């Protein structure tokens, strides 16, 4: 049986406080990655420039911030099928991610994507420190990432 290639992708802008929560989570995962064959990538604000890299994987686990009606620090797992399935206000780079997913669909080469999103209150505050809610939510993001990897049989 072929081992699935998995990428844990952090998205966000690390200098906009909670907007960078996905990057913070993936950096923590990377420091303690128990899976020798699961790769990590700081995808920044995403977009079309990383499509070629993403298409090399069977499973992409995207960690990101989202603006929604859930309390700050709430972590959710979403399994989107198309770009319209992504949270409406997924971070400040919503357009880049949706365009990236649509472009991969058009090419007929899209990995299985899982989202691990954390609800945040503000994605415009400048600073590299996370809010208390975001910092406290990171363990739940890491648990969700490990859960997805376990479900993949890795």
CSV table of C-alpha atoms in Angstrom, one decimal:
chain,number,residue,atom,x,y,z
A,1,UNK,CA,0.0,0.0,0.0
A,2,UNK,CA,1.4,3.4,-1.0
A,3,UNK,CA,1.9,5.8,1.8
A,4,UNK,CA,0.0,9.1,1.3
A,5,UNK,CA,2.0,12.2,1.0
A,6,UNK,CA,0.7,14.8,3.5
A,7,UNK,CA,1.5,18.5,3.8
A,8,UNK,CA,0.5,20.6,6.9
A,9,UNK,CA,0.2,24.1,5.5
A,10,UNK,CA,0.1,27.2,7.7
A,11,UNK,CA,-1.6,30.2,6.2
A,12,UNK,CA,-1.7,33.8,7.4
A,13,UNK,CA,0.3,36.9,8.0
A,14,UNK,CA,2.4,36.5,11.1
A,15,UNK,CA,2.8,40.3,11.6
A,16,UNK,CA,-1.0,40.8,11.9
A,17,UNK,CA,-1.3,39.0,15.3
A,18,UNK,CA,-4.2,36.5,15.2
A,19,UNK,CA,-4.2,36.5,11.4
A,20,UNK,CA,-1.1,34.5,11.7
A,21,UNK,CA,-2.5,31.8,14.0
A,22,UNK,CA,-2.2,29.1,11.2
A,23,UNK,CA,1.5,29.9,10.9
A,24,UNK,CA,2.1,29.7,14.6
A,25,UNK,CA,0.3,26.3,14.8
A,26,UNK,CA,2.2,24.8,12.0
A,27,UNK,CA,5.5,26.0,13.4
A,28,UNK,CA,4.6,24.3,16.7
A,29,UNK,CA,3.7,21.2,14.9
A,30,UNK,CA,7.0,21.3,12.9
A,31,UNK,CA,9.0,21.5,16.1
A,32,UNK,CA,7.4,18.3,17.5
A,33,UNK,CA,6.5,16.5,14.2
A,34,UNK,CA,6.4,12.8,15.1
A,35,UNK,CA,5.8,11.8,11.5
A,36,UNK,CA,9.0,11.6,9.5
A,37,UNK,CA,7.1,11.7,6.2
A,38,UNK,CA,4.6,14.5,6.9
A,39,UNK,CA,5.9,17.8,5.5
A,40,UNK,CA,5.2,21.3,6.8
A,41,UNK,CA,5.1,24.6,4.9
A,42,UNK,CA,4.6,28.3,5.9
A,43,UNK,CA,2.3,29.2,3.1
A,44,UNK,CA,2.1,32.9,4.1
A,45,UNK,CA,-1.0,34.3,2.5
A,46,UNK,CA,-1.3,31.5,0.0
A,47,UNK,CA,-2.3,32.1,-3.5
A,48,UNK,CA,-1.4,30.9,-6.9
A,49,UNK,CA,2.3,30.8,-6.4
A,50,UNK,CA,2.2,27.6,-4.3
A,51,UNK,CA,-0.2,25.5,-6.4
A,52,UNK,CA,2.7,23.4,-7.9
A,53,UNK,CA,3.9,22.5,-4.5
A,54,UNK,CA,0.5,21.6,-3.2
A,55,UNK,CA,-0.3,19.4,-6.2
A,56,UNK,CA,2.6,17.1,-5.1
A,57,UNK,CA,0.7,15.9,-2.1
A,58,UNK,CA,-2.3,13.6,-1.6
A,59,UNK,CA,-3.6,15.4,1.5
A,60,UNK,CA,-3.2,19.1,2.4
A,61,UNK,CA,-4.1,20.1,6.0
A,62,UNK,CA,-4.5,23.9,6.0
A,63,UNK,CA,-4.3,25.8,9.3
A,64,UNK,CA,-5.7,29.3,9.2
A,65,UNK,CA,-7.7,32.0,11.0
A,66,UNK,CA,-11.3,32.8,10.1
A,67,UNK,CA,-13.6,35.6,10.9
A,68,UNK,CA,-17.0,34.2,11.8
A,69,UNK,CA,-19.7,34.2,14.4
A,70,UNK,CA,-18.0,31.6,16.7
A,71,UNK,CA,-16.3,32.8,19.9
A,72,UNK,CA,-12.6,33.7,19.4
A,73,UNK,CA,-10.4,30.6,19.9
A,74,UNK,CA,-13.0,28.2,18.6
A,75,UNK,CA,-11.3,25.6,16.4
A,76,UNK,CA,-13.2,23.7,13.7
A,77,UNK,CA,-12.4,21.1,11.1
A,78,UNK,CA,-13.9,21.6,7.7
A,79,UNK,CA,-13.6,19.3,4.7
A,80,UNK,CA,-14.3,21.5,1.7
A,81,UNK,CA,-15.0,20.1,-1.7
A,82,UNK,CA,-15.0,23.3,-3.7
A,83,UNK,CA,-13.9,26.8,-3.1
A,84,UNK,CA,-17.4,27.9,-2.2
A,85,UNK,CA,-17.2,25.4,0.7
A,86,UNK,CA,-14.5,27.5,2.4
A,87,UNK,CA,-15.6,29.8,5.2
A,88,UNK,CA,-17.0,33.1,3.8
A,89,UNK,CA,-14.5,35.3,5.6
A,90,UNK,CA,-11.5,33.0,5.8
A,91,UNK,CA,-8.8,35.4,6.9
A,92,UNK,CA,-7.5,38.4,5.0
A,93,UNK,CA,-6.3,36.2,2.0
A,94,UNK,CA,-9.7,34.6,1.2
A,95,UNK,CA,-9.5,35.5,-2.5
A,96,UNK,CA,-6.0,33.9,-3.0
A,97,UNK,CA,-7.0,30.6,-1.4
A,98,UNK,CA,-10.3,30.3,-3.3
A,99,UNK,CA,-8.6,31.1,-6.6
A,100,UNK,CA,-5.9,28.6,-5.8
A,101,UNK,CA,-8.5,25.8,-5.2
A,102,UNK,CA,-10.4,26.7,-8.3
A,103,UNK,CA,-7.3,26.7,-10.4
A,104,UNK,CA,-6.4,23.2,-9.1
A,105,UNK,CA,-9.9,22.0,-10.0
A,106,UNK,CA,-9.6,23.4,-13.5
A,107,UNK,CA,-6.3,21.6,-13.9
A,108,UNK,CA,-8.0,18.4,-12.6
A,109,UNK,CA,-5.2,17.9,-10.0
A,110,UNK,CA,-6.4,18.7,-6.6
A,111,UNK,CA,-5.3,17.0,-3.4
A,112,UNK,CA,-7.8,16.1,-0.6
A,113,UNK,CA,-8.0,19.3,1.5
A,114,UNK,CA,-8.8,19.5,5.2
A,115,UNK,CA,-9.1,22.8,6.9
A,116,UNK,CA,-8.4,23.4,10.6
A,117,UNK,CA,-9.6,26.9,11.3
A,118,UNK,CA,-9.6,29.1,14.4
A,119,UNK,CA,-12.2,31.8,14.9
A,120,UNK,CA,-10.5,35.1,15.7
A,121,UNK,CA,-11.8,38.6,16.5
A,122,UNK,CA,-9.4,40.8,14.7
A,123,UNK,CA,-7.1,40.1,11.7
A,124,UNK,CA,-5.9,43.7,11.3
A,125,UNK,CA,-4.1,44.3,14.6
A,126,UNK,CA,-0.3,44.7,14.0
A,127,UNK,CA,1.9,42.6,16.2
A,128,UNK,CA,3.5,39.2,16.3
A,129,UNK,CA,1.9,38.2,19.6
A,130,UNK,CA,-1.3,36.2,19.5
A,131,UNK,CA,-4.3,37.1,21.7
A,132,UNK,CA,-5.0,35.0,24.8
A,133,UNK,CA,-7.9,33.3,23.0
A,134,UNK,CA,-5.8,32.4,20.0
A,135,UNK,CA,-2.8,31.2,22.1
A,136,UNK,CA,-5.2,29.0,24.1
A,137,UNK,CA,-6.8,27.5,21.0
A,138,UNK,CA,-3.5,26.3,19.4
A,139,UNK,CA,-3.5,22.9,21.2
A,140,UNK,CA,-7.0,22.2,19.8
A,141,UNK,CA,-5.6,23.0,16.3
A,142,UNK,CA,-2.7,20.7,16.9
A,143,UNK,CA,-5.1,17.9,18.1
A,144,UNK,CA,-7.2,18.3,14.9
A,145,UNK,CA,-4.1,18.1,12.7
A,146,UNK,CA,-2.9,14.9,14.5
A,147,UNK,CA,-6.4,13.5,14.2
A,148,UNK,CA,-6.5,14.0,10.4
A,149,UNK,CA,-3.1,12.4,10.0
A,150,UNK,CA,-4.3,9.4,12.1
A,151,UNK,CA,-7.4,9.1,10.0
A,152,UNK,CA,-5.2,8.9,6.9
A,153,UNK,CA,-3.7,5.8,8.4
A,154,UNK,CA,-0.3,7.3,8.9
